[in-house]
Short mmCIF file of C-alpha atoms in Angstrom, two decimals:
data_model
loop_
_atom_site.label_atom_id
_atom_site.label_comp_id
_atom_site.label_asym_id
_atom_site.label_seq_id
_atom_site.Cartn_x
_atom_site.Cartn_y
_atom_site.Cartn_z
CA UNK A 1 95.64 -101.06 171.26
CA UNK A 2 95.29 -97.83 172.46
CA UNK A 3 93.05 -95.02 170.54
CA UNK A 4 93.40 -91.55 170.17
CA UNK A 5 90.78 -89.79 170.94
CA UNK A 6 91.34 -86.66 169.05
CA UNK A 7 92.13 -88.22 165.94
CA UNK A 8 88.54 -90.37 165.84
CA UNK A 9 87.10 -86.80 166.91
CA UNK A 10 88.52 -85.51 164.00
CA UNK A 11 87.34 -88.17 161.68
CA UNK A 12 84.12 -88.04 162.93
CA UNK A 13 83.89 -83.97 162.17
CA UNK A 14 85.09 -84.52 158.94
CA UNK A 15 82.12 -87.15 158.31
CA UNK A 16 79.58 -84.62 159.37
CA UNK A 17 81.07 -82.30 157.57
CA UNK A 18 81.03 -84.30 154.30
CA UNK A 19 77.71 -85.33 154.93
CA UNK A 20 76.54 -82.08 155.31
CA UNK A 21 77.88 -80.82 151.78
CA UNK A 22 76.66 -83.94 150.09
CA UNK A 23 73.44 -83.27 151.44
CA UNK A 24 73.55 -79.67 151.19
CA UNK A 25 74.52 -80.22 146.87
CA UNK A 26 71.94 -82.97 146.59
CA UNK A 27 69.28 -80.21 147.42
CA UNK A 28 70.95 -77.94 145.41
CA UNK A 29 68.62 -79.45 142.55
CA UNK A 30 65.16 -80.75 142.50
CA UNK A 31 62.92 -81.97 139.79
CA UNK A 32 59.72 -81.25 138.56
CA UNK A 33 57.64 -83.64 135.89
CA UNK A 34 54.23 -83.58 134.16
CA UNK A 35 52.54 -85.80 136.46
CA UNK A 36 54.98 -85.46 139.71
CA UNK A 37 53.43 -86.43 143.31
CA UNK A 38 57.22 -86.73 144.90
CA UNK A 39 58.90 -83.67 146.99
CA UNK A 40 61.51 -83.24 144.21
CA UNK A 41 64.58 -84.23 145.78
CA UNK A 42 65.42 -87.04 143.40
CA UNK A 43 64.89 -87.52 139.57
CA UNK A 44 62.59 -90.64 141.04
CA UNK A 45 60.65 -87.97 143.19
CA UNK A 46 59.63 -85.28 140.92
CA UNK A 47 57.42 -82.87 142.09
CA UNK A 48 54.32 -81.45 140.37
CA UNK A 49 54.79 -78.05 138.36
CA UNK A 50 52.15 -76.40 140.94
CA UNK A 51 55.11 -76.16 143.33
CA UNK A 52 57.39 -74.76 141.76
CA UNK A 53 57.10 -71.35 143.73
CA UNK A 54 57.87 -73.38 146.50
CA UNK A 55 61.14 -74.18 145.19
CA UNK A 56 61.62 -70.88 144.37
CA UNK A 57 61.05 -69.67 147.68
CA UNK A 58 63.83 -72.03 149.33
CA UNK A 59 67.08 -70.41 148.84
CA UNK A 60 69.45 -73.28 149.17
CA UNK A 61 67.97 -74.38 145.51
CA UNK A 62 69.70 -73.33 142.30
CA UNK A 63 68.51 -75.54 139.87
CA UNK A 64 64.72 -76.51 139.23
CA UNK A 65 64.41 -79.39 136.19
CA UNK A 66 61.61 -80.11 134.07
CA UNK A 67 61.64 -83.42 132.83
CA UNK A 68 60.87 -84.67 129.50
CA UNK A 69 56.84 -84.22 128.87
CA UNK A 70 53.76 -82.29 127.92
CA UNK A 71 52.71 -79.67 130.77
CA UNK A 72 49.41 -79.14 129.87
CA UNK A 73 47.98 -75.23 131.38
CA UNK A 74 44.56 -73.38 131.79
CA UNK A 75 45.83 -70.45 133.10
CA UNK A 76 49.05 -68.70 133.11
CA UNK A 77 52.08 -69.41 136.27
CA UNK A 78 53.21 -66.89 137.97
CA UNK A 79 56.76 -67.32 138.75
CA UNK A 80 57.30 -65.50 141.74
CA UNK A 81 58.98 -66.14 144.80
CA UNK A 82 62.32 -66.15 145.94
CA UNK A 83 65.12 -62.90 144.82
CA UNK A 84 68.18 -65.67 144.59
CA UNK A 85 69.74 -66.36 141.38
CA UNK A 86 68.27 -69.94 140.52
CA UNK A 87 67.95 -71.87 136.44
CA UNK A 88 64.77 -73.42 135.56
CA UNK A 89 65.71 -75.97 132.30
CA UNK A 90 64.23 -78.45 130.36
CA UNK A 91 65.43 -81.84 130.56
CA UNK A 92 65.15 -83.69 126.87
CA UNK A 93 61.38 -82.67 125.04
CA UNK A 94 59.67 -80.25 127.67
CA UNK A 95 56.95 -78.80 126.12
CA UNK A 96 54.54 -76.54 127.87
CA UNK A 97 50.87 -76.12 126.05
CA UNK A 98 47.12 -75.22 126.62
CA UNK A 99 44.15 -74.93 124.29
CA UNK A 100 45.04 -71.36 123.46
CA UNK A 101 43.97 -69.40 119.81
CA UNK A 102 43.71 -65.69 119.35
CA UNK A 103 39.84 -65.57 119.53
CA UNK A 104 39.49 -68.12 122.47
CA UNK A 105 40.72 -65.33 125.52
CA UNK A 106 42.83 -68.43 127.05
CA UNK A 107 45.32 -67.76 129.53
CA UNK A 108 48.48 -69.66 129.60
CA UNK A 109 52.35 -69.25 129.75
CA UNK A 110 54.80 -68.24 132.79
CA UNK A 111 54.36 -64.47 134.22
CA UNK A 112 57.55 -63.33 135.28
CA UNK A 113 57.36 -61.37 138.74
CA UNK A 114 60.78 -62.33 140.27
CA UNK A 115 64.44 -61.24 139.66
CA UNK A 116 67.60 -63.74 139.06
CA UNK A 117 65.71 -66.56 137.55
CA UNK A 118 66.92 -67.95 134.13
CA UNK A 119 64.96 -70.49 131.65
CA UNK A 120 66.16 -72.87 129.42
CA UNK A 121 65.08 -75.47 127.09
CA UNK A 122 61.50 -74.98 127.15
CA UNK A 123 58.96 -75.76 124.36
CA UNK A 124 55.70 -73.53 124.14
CA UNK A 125 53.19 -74.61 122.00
CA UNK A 126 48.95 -73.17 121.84
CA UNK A 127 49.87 -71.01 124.75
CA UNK A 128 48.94 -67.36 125.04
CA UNK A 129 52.37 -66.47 125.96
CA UNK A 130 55.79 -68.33 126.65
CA UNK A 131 57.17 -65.14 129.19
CA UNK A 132 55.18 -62.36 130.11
CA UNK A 133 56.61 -59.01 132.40
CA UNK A 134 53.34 -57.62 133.93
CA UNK A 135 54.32 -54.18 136.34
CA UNK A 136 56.37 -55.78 138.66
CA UNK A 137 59.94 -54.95 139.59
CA UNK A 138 62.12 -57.30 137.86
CA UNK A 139 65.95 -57.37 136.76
CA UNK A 140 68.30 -60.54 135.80
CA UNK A 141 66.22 -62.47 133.86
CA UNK A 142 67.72 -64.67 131.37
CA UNK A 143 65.85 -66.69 128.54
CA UNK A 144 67.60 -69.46 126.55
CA UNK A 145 66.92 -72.20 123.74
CA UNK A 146 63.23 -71.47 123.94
CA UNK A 147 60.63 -72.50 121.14
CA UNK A 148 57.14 -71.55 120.82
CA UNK A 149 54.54 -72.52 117.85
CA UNK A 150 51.02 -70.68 117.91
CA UNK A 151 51.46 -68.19 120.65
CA UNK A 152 50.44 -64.62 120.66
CA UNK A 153 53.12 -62.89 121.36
CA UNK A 154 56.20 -65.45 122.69
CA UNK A 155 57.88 -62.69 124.94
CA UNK A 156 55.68 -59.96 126.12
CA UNK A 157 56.55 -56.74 127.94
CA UNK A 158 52.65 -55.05 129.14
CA UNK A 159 51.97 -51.12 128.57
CA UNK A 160 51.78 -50.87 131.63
CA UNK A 161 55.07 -50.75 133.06
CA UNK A 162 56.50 -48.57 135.81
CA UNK A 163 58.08 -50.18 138.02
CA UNK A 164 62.15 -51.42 136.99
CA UNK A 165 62.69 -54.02 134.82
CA UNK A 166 65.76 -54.36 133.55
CA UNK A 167 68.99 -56.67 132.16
CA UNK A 168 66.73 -59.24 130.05
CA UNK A 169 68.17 -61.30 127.89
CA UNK A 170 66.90 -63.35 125.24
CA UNK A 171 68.81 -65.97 123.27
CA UNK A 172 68.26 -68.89 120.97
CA UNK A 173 64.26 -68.18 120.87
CA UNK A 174 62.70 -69.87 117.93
CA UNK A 175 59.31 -68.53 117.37
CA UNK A 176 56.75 -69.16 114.84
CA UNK A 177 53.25 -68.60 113.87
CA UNK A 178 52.27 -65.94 116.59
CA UNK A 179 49.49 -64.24 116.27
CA UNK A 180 50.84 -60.68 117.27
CA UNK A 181 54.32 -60.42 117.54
CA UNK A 182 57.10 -62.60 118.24
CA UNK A 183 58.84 -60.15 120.98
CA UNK A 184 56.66 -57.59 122.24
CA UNK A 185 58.72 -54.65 123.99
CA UNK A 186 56.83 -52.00 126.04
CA UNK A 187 55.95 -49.80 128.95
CA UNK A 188 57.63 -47.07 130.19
CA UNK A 189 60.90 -48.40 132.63
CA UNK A 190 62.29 -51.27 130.62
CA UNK A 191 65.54 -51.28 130.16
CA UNK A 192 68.77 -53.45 129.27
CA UNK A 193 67.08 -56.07 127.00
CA UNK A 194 69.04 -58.08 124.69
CA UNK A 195 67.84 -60.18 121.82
CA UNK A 196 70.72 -62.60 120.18
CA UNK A 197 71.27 -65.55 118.04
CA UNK A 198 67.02 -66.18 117.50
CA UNK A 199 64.78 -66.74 114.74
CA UNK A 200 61.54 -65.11 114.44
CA UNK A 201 58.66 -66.32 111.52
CA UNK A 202 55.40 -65.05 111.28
CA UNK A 203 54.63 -67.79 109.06
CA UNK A 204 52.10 -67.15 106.04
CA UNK A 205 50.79 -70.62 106.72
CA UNK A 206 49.03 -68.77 110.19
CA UNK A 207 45.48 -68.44 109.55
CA UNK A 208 44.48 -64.76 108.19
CA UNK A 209 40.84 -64.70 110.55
CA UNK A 210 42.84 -64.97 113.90
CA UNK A 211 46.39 -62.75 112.70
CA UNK A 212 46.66 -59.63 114.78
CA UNK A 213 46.01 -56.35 112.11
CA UNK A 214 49.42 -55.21 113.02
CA UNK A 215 51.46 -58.08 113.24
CA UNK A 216 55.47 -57.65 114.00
CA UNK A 217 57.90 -59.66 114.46
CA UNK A 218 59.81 -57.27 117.16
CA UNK A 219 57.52 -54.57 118.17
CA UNK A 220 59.35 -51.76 120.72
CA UNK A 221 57.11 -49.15 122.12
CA UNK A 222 56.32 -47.27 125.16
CA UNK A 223 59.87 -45.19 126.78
CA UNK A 224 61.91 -48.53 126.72
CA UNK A 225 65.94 -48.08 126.58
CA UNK A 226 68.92 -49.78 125.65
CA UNK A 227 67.45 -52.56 123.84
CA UNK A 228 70.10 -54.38 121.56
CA UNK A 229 69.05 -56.70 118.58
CA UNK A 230 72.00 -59.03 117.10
CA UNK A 231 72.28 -62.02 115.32
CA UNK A 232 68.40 -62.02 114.07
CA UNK A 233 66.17 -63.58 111.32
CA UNK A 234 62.55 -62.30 111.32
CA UNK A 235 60.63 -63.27 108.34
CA UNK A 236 56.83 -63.54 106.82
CA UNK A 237 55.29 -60.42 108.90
CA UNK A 238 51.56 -59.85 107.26
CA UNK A 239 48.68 -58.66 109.10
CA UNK A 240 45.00 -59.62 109.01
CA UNK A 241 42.90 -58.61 105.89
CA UNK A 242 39.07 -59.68 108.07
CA UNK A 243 38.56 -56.17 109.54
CA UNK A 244 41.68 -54.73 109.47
CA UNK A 245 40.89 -51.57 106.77
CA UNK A 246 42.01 -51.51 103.23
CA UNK A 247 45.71 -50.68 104.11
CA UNK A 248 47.22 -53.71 105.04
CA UNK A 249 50.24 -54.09 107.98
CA UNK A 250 52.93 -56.14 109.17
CA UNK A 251 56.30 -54.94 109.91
CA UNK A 252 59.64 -57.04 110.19
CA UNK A 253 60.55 -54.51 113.65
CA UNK A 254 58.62 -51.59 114.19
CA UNK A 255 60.34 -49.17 117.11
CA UNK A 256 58.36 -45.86 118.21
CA UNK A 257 59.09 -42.68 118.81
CA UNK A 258 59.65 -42.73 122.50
CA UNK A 259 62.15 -45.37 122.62
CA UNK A 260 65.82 -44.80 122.91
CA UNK A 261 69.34 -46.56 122.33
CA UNK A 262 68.47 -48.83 119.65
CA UNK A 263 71.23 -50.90 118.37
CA UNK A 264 69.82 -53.46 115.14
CA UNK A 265 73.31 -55.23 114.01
CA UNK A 266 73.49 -58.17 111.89
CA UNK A 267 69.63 -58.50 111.08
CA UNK A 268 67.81 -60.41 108.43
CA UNK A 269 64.37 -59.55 107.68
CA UNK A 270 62.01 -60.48 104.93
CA UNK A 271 58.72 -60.64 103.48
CA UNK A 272 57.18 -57.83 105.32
CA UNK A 273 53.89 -56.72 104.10
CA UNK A 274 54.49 -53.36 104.83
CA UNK A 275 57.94 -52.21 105.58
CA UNK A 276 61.18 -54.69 107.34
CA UNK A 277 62.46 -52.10 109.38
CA UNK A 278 59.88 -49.12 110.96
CA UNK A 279 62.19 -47.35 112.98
CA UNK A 280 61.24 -43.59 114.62
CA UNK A 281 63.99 -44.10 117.89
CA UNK A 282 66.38 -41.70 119.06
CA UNK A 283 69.94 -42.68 119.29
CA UNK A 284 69.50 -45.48 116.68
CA UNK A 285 72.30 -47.42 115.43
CA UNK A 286 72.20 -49.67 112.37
CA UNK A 287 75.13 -51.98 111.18
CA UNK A 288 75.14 -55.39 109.10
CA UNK A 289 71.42 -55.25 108.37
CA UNK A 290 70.00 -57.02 105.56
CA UNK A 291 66.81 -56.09 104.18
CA UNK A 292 65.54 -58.53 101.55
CA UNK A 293 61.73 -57.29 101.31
CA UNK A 294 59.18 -59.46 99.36
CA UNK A 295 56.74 -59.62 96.43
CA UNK A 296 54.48 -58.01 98.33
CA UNK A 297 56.22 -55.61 100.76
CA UNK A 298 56.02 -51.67 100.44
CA UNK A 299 59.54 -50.59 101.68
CA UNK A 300 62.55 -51.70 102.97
CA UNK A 301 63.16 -49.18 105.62
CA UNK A 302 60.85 -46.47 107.21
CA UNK A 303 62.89 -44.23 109.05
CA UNK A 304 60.91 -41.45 110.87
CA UNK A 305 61.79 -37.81 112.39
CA UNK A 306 65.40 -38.59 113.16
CA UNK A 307 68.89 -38.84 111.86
CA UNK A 308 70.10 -42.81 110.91
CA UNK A 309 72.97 -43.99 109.67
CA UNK A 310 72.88 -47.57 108.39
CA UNK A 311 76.47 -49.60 107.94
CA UNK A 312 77.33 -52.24 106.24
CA UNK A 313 73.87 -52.62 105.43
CA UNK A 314 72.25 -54.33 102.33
CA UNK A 315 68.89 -53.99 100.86
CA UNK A 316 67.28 -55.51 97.79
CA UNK A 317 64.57 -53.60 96.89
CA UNK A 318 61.33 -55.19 95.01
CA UNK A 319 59.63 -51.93 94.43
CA UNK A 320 60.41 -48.12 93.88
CA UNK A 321 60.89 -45.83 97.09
CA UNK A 322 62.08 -48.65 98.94
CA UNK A 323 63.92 -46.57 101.13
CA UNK A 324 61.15 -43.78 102.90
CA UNK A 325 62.47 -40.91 104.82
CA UNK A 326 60.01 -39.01 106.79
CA UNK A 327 61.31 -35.99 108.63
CA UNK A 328 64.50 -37.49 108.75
CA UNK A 329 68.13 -37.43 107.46
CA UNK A 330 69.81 -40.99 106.80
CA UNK A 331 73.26 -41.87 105.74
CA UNK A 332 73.83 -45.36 104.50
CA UNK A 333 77.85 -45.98 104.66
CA UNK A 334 79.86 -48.76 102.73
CA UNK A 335 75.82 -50.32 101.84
CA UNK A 336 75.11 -52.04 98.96
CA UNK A 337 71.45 -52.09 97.07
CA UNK A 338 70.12 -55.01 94.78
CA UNK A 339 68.02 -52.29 92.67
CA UNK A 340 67.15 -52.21 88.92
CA UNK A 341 67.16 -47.87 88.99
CA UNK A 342 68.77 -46.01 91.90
CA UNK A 343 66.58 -42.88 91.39
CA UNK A 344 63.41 -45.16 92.27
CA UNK A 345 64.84 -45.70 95.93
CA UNK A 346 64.54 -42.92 97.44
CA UNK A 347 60.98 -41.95 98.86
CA UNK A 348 61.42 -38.56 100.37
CA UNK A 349 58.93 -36.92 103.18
CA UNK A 350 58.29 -33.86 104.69
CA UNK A 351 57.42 -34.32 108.62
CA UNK A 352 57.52 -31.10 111.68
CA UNK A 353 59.02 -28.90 109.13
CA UNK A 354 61.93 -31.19 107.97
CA UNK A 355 62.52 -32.60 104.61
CA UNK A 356 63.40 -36.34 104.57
CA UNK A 357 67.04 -36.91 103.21
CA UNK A 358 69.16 -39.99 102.18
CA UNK A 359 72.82 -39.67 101.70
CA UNK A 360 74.87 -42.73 100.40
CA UNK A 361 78.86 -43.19 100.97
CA UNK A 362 80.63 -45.76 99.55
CA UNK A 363 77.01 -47.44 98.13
CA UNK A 364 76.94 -50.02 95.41
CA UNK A 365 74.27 -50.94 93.10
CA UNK A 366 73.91 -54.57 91.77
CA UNK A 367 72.02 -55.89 88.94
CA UNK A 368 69.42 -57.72 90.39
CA UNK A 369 69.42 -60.42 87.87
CA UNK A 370 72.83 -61.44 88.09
CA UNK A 371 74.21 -59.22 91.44
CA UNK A 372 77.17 -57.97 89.38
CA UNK A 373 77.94 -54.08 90.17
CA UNK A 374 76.23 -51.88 88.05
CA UNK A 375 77.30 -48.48 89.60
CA UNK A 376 79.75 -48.06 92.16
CA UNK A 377 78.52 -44.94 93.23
CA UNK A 378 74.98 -43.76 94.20
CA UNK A 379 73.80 -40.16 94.23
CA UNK A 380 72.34 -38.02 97.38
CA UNK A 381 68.46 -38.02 97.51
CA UNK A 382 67.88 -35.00 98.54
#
């Protein structure tokens, strides 16, 4: 029988070839465990989490896996190597923890110093932080499905910020009992960041000695832009009493002066000791926000030195002036108000030579024992 040549030649190319993409998506992956001694190129293999900057730095990976266990820390990782776009996930119960309390000065949590990376289905408990941006230029960063129990703040943007960081995203972050804030949002370049479908819960339970004085559950500072909050619960925001003054704090999202293009949409927030929203931003927009206060909450919304308007928006206000403006002009449009006497909700303040004013079209008033309209129309504070 005779053979042809070219066609085995052929054949044989094709093998290579195969081989080589086989090969080529088998390394696509590699896995990481708690107690890994293996390279990471097969589930049965895992590596230990010490190398995962090694991974990083190998650009034919695109997917690092964390399998199922407790990652124990004593100082933070720096995730840093590498600039292609590559997921770090959880497989089943990955939980990532260290000794860490507020008064203990532990270190612990990932540091984020590299661009295109994206988490996902991470736990974080007794760590200092779950992500932290420190002043290093970083942009595509993506953080999903991630909870955290005892931290001090979960997601935490440092002061000092100048280089670019830009087009965060957070989604699906459960966070509870942190000490300072759940997201912490500051410096002076960050830009693009995008908070969605999370829950955020200061917890009362959290014990008073070690709570932050000023504890938020989204704090914005610094000259961020563009920040976008949707699709949020934040709840049970009380500061410290031990040292803390005779005015107590806590805030439901506080956002300073210097920040602008703020859009809150579709926002629960609750049981704030001092006010649920704090908002002096330019370029603020407000739509769908619910503001439910507390028994022991001051106001519902602080709105400072700038014009608001808030849509959609309902607020049940606990106690008279409810709603502060202070050097500003709001407008609340098609908003309804759970209040027992509409000229208690006004609180009115004089700041740079502006008088505070609140303007209400299309408002309702409900009974707040039963929630059936009382007034279908709500006077100017003025």
């Amino acid at each position: 029988m005779k053979i042809n040549k070219d066609f085995v030649m052929k054949n044989f190319v094709f093998i290579l070839v195969f081989l080589g993409v086989a090969n080529l998506s088998y390394a696509n992956t590699v896995y990481v465990s708690s107690d890994g001694t293996g390279d990471g190129y097969d589930i049965e293999r895992p590596a230990n989490l010490s190398y995962l900057n090694g991974f990083l730095a190998d650009a034919s990976i695109a997917n690092i896996i964390l399998k199922s266990g407790i990652y124990y820390q004593n100082n933070y990782l720096l995730v840093s190597q590498g600039a292609h776009p590559v997921k770090i996930s959880g497989l089943g119960n990955v939980i990532i923890t260290s000794d860490y309390n507020s008064g203990n000065g532990g270190s612990s949590g990932f540091i984020v110093a590299r661009s295109n990376v994206s988490f996902d289905n991470i736990k974080f408990i007794n760590t200092q932080y779950c992500f932290r941006f420190k002043n290093n230029a970083v942009s595509n960063v993506n953080i999903d499905r991630i909870y955290a129990h005892n931290t001090m703040s979960c997601v935490d943007f440092d002061s000092g910020i100048s280089e670019v960081v830009s087009n965060i995203t957070i989604n699906e972050l459960t966070t509870l009992a942190y000490h300072k804030s759940g997201i912490r949002i500051n410096g002076n370049t960050p830009k693009n960041i995008s908070i969605t479908n999370s829950k955020i819960d200061g917890l009362n339970s959290n014990i008073d000695s070690i709570k932050d004085c000023h504890i938020t559950g989204i704090s914005v500072s610094g000259k961020t832009r563009d920040i976008n909050i949707e699709n949020v619960s934040i709840s049970n925001n009380v500061g410290g009493s031990v040292d803390c003054g005779s005015y107590q704090q806590g805030d439901g999202i506080v956002v300073n002066s210097d920040v602008a293009g703020v859009t809150i949409k579709n926002v629960l927030v609750s049981n704030s000791r001092d006010a649920d929203l704090d908002i002096k931003s330019q370029s603020t927009f407000l739509e769908e926000v619910t503001s439910l206060s507390g028994d022991i909450n001051r106001h519902n919304l602080k709105l400072w030195y700038n014009d608001f308007s808030c849509k959609n928006c309902y607020v049940k206000a606990n106690k008279p002036n409810a709603i502060q403006a202070i050097g500003s002009r709001v407008e609340f449009v098609d908003s309804v108000f759970e209040v027992s006497d509409v000229s208690k909700l006004c609180d009115l303040r004089e700041k740079n030579g502006i008088q505070g004013s609140i303007g209400f079209v299309g408002g309702m008033q409900l009974n707040i024992e039963n929630l059936s309209m009382v007034n279908g129309f709500i006077p100017d504070c003025t």
